[in-house]
Amino acid sequence: MVHVLAKIVLVCEKRDKCMATHYWLLVDAVRISDAAQLIQEHFSVVQILPLYAGTPFDYLLEQSPYLVNMGPDIANVETWRTLPYFDTSSVIFAVDDKICADDFIVHLQAMLKIEVAGQVLCLRFQSQRLWDAVLAQANTDDIAQCLGPSKGVFWFNSDDVPVCLYKPNPFTPVEGEQQDSVFKQWV
């Protein structure tokens, strides 16, 4: 299964041959209590930070998901699948190396709390459930909005099958609320 994921990643990456990709792991530190230790032991880490740092959720820092820049090493993606619970409690974003890391971080932090149909909703990007629903129901604009400056996201669906979702078009920020029914079902 691990090699299948690597093949999927490489097939998805072929369309962007001229651009190097950095892989960013987003992991649920509540569901995987020893996530920080496992990350340090098993991955080449360029940068690690709690996603809630500097946001309105700063008071929940101890429960914050970790956002980890693992650099361009595809071996990190292969290792990801082998760690306990990482298949259900984390995702990996593919980000072009020309994208400023701060832009990607700020985007994810801005999307933590969105407005849908006049109600506030907190998104858990590290959840396979969110991405399964986005893949199944969201329109291309909402997919682009969720992915922000990243090129795509990898996760394992509820059947433990690797999934790769890439944006069809370059990112264009959209102001306002998400419109698609995939988001309204959670309100």
PDB file of C-alpha atoms in Angstrom, residues 2-121:
ATOM      1  CA  VAL A   2       2.845   2.415   0.762  1.00  0.00           C
ATOM      2  CA  HIS A   3       4.319   2.028  -2.717  1.00  0.00           C
ATOM      3  CA  VAL A   4       0.852   2.586  -4.196  1.00  0.00           C
ATOM      4  CA  LEU A   5       0.726   5.959  -2.438  1.00  0.00           C
ATOM      5  CA  ALA A   6       4.162   6.924  -3.719  1.00  0.00           C
ATOM      6  CA  LYS A   7       3.065   6.045  -7.259  1.00  0.00           C
ATOM      7  CA  ILE A   8      -0.089   8.143  -6.890  1.00  0.00           C
ATOM      8  CA  VAL A   9       1.959  11.082  -5.621  1.00  0.00           C
ATOM      9  CA  LEU A  10       4.442  10.764  -8.475  1.00  0.00           C
ATOM     10  CA  VAL A  11       1.667  10.550 -11.093  1.00  0.00           C
ATOM     11  CA  CYS A  12       0.027  13.657  -9.643  1.00  0.00           C
ATOM     12  CA  GLU A  13       3.373  15.462  -9.571  1.00  0.00           C
ATOM     13  CA  LYS A  14       4.201  14.726 -13.231  1.00  0.00           C
ATOM     14  CA  ARG A  15       1.988  17.583 -14.362  1.00  0.00           C
ATOM     15  CA  ASP A  16       4.250  20.049 -12.516  1.00  0.00           C
ATOM     16  CA  LYS A  17       7.665  18.753 -13.611  1.00  0.00           C
ATOM     17  CA  CYS A  18       9.285  22.177 -13.621  1.00  0.00           C
ATOM     18  CA  MET A  19       8.295  22.973 -10.032  1.00  0.00           C
ATOM     19  CA  ALA A  20       9.714  21.391  -6.887  1.00  0.00           C
ATOM     20  CA  THR A  21       7.183  20.390  -4.278  1.00  0.00           C
ATOM     21  CA  HIS A  22       7.399  20.646  -0.517  1.00  0.00           C
ATOM     22  CA  TYR A  23       5.239  18.283   1.488  1.00  0.00           C
ATOM     23  CA  TRP A  24       3.438  19.680   4.525  1.00  0.00           C
ATOM     24  CA  LEU A  25       2.024  17.246   7.073  1.00  0.00           C
ATOM     25  CA  LEU A  26      -0.976  18.379   9.115  1.00  0.00           C
ATOM     26  CA  VAL A  27      -1.529  16.016  12.029  1.00  0.00           C
ATOM     27  CA  ASP A  28      -4.108  15.874  14.813  1.00  0.00           C
ATOM     28  CA  ALA A  29      -2.083  16.124  18.031  1.00  0.00           C
ATOM     29  CA  VAL A  30      -5.096  15.222  20.182  1.00  0.00           C
ATOM     30  CA  ARG A  31      -5.822  11.917  18.440  1.00  0.00           C
ATOM     31  CA  ILE A  32      -2.092  11.143  18.177  1.00  0.00           C
ATOM     32  CA  SER A  33      -0.789  12.275  21.551  1.00  0.00           C
ATOM     33  CA  ASP A  34       2.834  11.410  20.749  1.00  0.00           C
ATOM     34  CA  ALA A  35       2.713  13.079  17.313  1.00  0.00           C
ATOM     35  CA  ALA A  36       5.563  15.512  18.042  1.00  0.00           C
ATOM     36  CA  GLN A  37       7.876  12.677  19.066  1.00  0.00           C
ATOM     37  CA  LEU A  38       6.905  10.511  16.072  1.00  0.00           C
ATOM     38  CA  ILE A  39       7.428  13.433  13.693  1.00  0.00           C
ATOM     39  CA  GLN A  40      10.930  14.087  15.026  1.00  0.00           C
ATOM     40  CA  GLU A  41      11.827  10.373  14.901  1.00  0.00           C
ATOM     41  CA  HIS A  42      10.485   9.492  11.457  1.00  0.00           C
ATOM     42  CA  PHE A  43      10.525  12.565   9.230  1.00  0.00           C
ATOM     43  CA  SER A  44      13.026  15.028   7.841  1.00  0.00           C
ATOM     44  CA  VAL A  45      11.603  18.204   9.339  1.00  0.00           C
ATOM     45  CA  VAL A  46      12.242  21.642   7.859  1.00  0.00           C
ATOM     46  CA  GLN A  47       9.746  23.442  10.102  1.00  0.00           C
ATOM     47  CA  ILE A  48       7.122  22.436  12.690  1.00  0.00           C
ATOM     48  CA  LEU A  49       4.536  24.663  14.314  1.00  0.00           C
ATOM     49  CA  PRO A  50       1.192  24.430  16.055  1.00  0.00           C
ATOM     50  CA  LEU A  51      -1.474  25.532  13.554  1.00  0.00           C
ATOM     51  CA  TYR A  52      -3.385  27.509  16.209  1.00  0.00           C
ATOM     52  CA  ALA A  53      -0.394  29.732  17.087  1.00  0.00           C
ATOM     53  CA  GLY A  54      -1.263  33.389  16.567  1.00  0.00           C
ATOM     54  CA  THR A  55      -4.936  32.692  15.787  1.00  0.00           C
ATOM     55  CA  PRO A  56      -8.131  33.198  17.810  1.00  0.00           C
ATOM     56  CA  PHE A  57      -7.614  29.553  18.841  1.00  0.00           C
ATOM     57  CA  ASP A  58      -4.273  30.361  20.472  1.00  0.00           C
ATOM     58  CA  TYR A  59      -5.749  29.485  23.872  1.00  0.00           C
ATOM     59  CA  LEU A  60      -6.044  25.870  22.612  1.00  0.00           C
ATOM     60  CA  LEU A  61      -2.357  25.649  21.722  1.00  0.00           C
ATOM     61  CA  GLU A  62      -1.856  22.394  23.642  1.00  0.00           C
ATOM     62  CA  GLN A  63      -4.554  20.781  21.479  1.00  0.00           C
ATOM     63  CA  SER A  64      -3.426  22.357  18.221  1.00  0.00           C
ATOM     64  CA  PRO A  65      -2.737  20.256  15.146  1.00  0.00           C
ATOM     65  CA  TYR A  66       0.918  20.312  14.097  1.00  0.00           C
ATOM     66  CA  LEU A  67       1.824  21.705  10.700  1.00  0.00           C
ATOM     67  CA  VAL A  68       5.122  20.230   9.524  1.00  0.00           C
ATOM     68  CA  ASN A  69       7.140  21.278   6.481  1.00  0.00           C
ATOM     69  CA  MET A  70       8.839  18.027   5.471  1.00  0.00           C
ATOM     70  CA  GLY A  71      10.607  19.558   2.486  1.00  0.00           C
ATOM     71  CA  PRO A  72      10.782  17.912  -0.946  1.00  0.00           C
ATOM     72  CA  ASP A  73      11.737  14.388   0.172  1.00  0.00           C
ATOM     73  CA  ILE A  74       9.162  11.912  -1.204  1.00  0.00           C
ATOM     74  CA  ALA A  75      10.378   9.343   1.344  1.00  0.00           C
ATOM     75  CA  ASN A  76       8.528  11.360   4.000  1.00  0.00           C
ATOM     76  CA  VAL A  77       5.267  10.714   2.156  1.00  0.00           C
ATOM     77  CA  GLU A  78       6.005   6.989   2.080  1.00  0.00           C
ATOM     78  CA  THR A  79       6.848   6.961   5.811  1.00  0.00           C
ATOM     79  CA  TRP A  80       3.649   8.858   6.643  1.00  0.00           C
ATOM     80  CA  ARG A  81       1.421   5.897   5.829  1.00  0.00           C
ATOM     81  CA  THR A  82       3.347   3.468   8.021  1.00  0.00           C
ATOM     82  CA  LEU A  83       2.888   5.330  11.307  1.00  0.00           C
ATOM     83  CA  PRO A  84       0.035   4.341  13.635  1.00  0.00           C
ATOM     84  CA  TYR A  85      -3.107   6.496  13.279  1.00  0.00           C
ATOM     85  CA  PHE A  86      -1.502   8.882  10.786  1.00  0.00           C
ATOM     86  CA  ASP A  87      -3.712   7.412   8.049  1.00  0.00           C
ATOM     87  CA  THR A  88      -6.878   8.610   9.822  1.00  0.00           C
ATOM     88  CA  SER A  89      -5.636  11.688  11.673  1.00  0.00           C
ATOM     89  CA  SER A  90      -3.431  13.541   9.219  1.00  0.00           C
ATOM     90  CA  VAL A  91      -3.144  14.740   5.642  1.00  0.00           C
ATOM     91  CA  ILE A  92      -0.275  15.932   3.482  1.00  0.00           C
ATOM     92  CA  PHE A  93      -0.422  19.075   1.371  1.00  0.00           C
ATOM     93  CA  ALA A  94       1.741  19.508  -1.722  1.00  0.00           C
ATOM     94  CA  VAL A  95       3.019  23.083  -1.968  1.00  0.00           C
ATOM     95  CA  ASP A  96       5.090  24.503  -4.818  1.00  0.00           C
ATOM     96  CA  ASP A  97       8.485  25.612  -3.512  1.00  0.00           C
ATOM     97  CA  LYS A  98       7.894  29.033  -5.104  1.00  0.00           C
ATOM     98  CA  ILE A  99       5.028  29.628  -2.668  1.00  0.00           C
ATOM     99  CA  CYS A 100       6.028  31.502   0.474  1.00  0.00           C
ATOM    100  CA  ALA A 101       5.587  29.193   3.476  1.00  0.00           C
ATOM    101  CA  ASP A 102       3.951  32.028   5.415  1.00  0.00           C
ATOM    102  CA  ASP A 103       1.282  32.400   2.708  1.00  0.00           C
ATOM    103  CA  PHE A 104       0.365  28.730   3.033  1.00  0.00           C
ATOM    104  CA  ILE A 105       0.323  28.871   6.843  1.00  0.00           C
ATOM    105  CA  VAL A 106      -1.769  32.055   6.891  1.00  0.00           C
ATOM    106  CA  HIS A 107      -4.233  30.484   4.449  1.00  0.00           C
ATOM    107  CA  LEU A 108      -4.772  27.402   6.630  1.00  0.00           C
ATOM    108  CA  GLN A 109      -5.127  29.578   9.716  1.00  0.00           C
ATOM    109  CA  ALA A 110      -7.664  31.820   7.964  1.00  0.00           C
ATOM    110  CA  MET A 111      -9.684  28.770   6.937  1.00  0.00           C
ATOM    111  CA  LEU A 112      -9.865  27.386  10.481  1.00  0.00           C
ATOM    112  CA  LYS A 113     -12.997  29.428  11.035  1.00  0.00           C
ATOM    113  CA  ILE A 114     -15.251  30.135   8.047  1.00  0.00           C
ATOM    114  CA  GLU A 115     -18.760  31.450   7.572  1.00  0.00           C
ATOM    115  CA  VAL A 116     -21.292  29.157   5.911  1.00  0.00           C
ATOM    116  CA  ALA A 117     -24.911  30.193   5.384  1.00  0.00           C
ATOM    117  CA  GLY A 118     -24.478  32.911   8.004  1.00  0.00           C
ATOM    118  CA  GLN A 119     -23.061  30.538  10.618  1.00  0.00           C
ATOM    119  CA  VAL A 120     -19.476  30.109  11.806  1.00  0.00           C
ATOM    120  CA  LEU A 121     -17.863  26.731  11.192  1.00  0.00           C
TER     121      LEU A 121
END
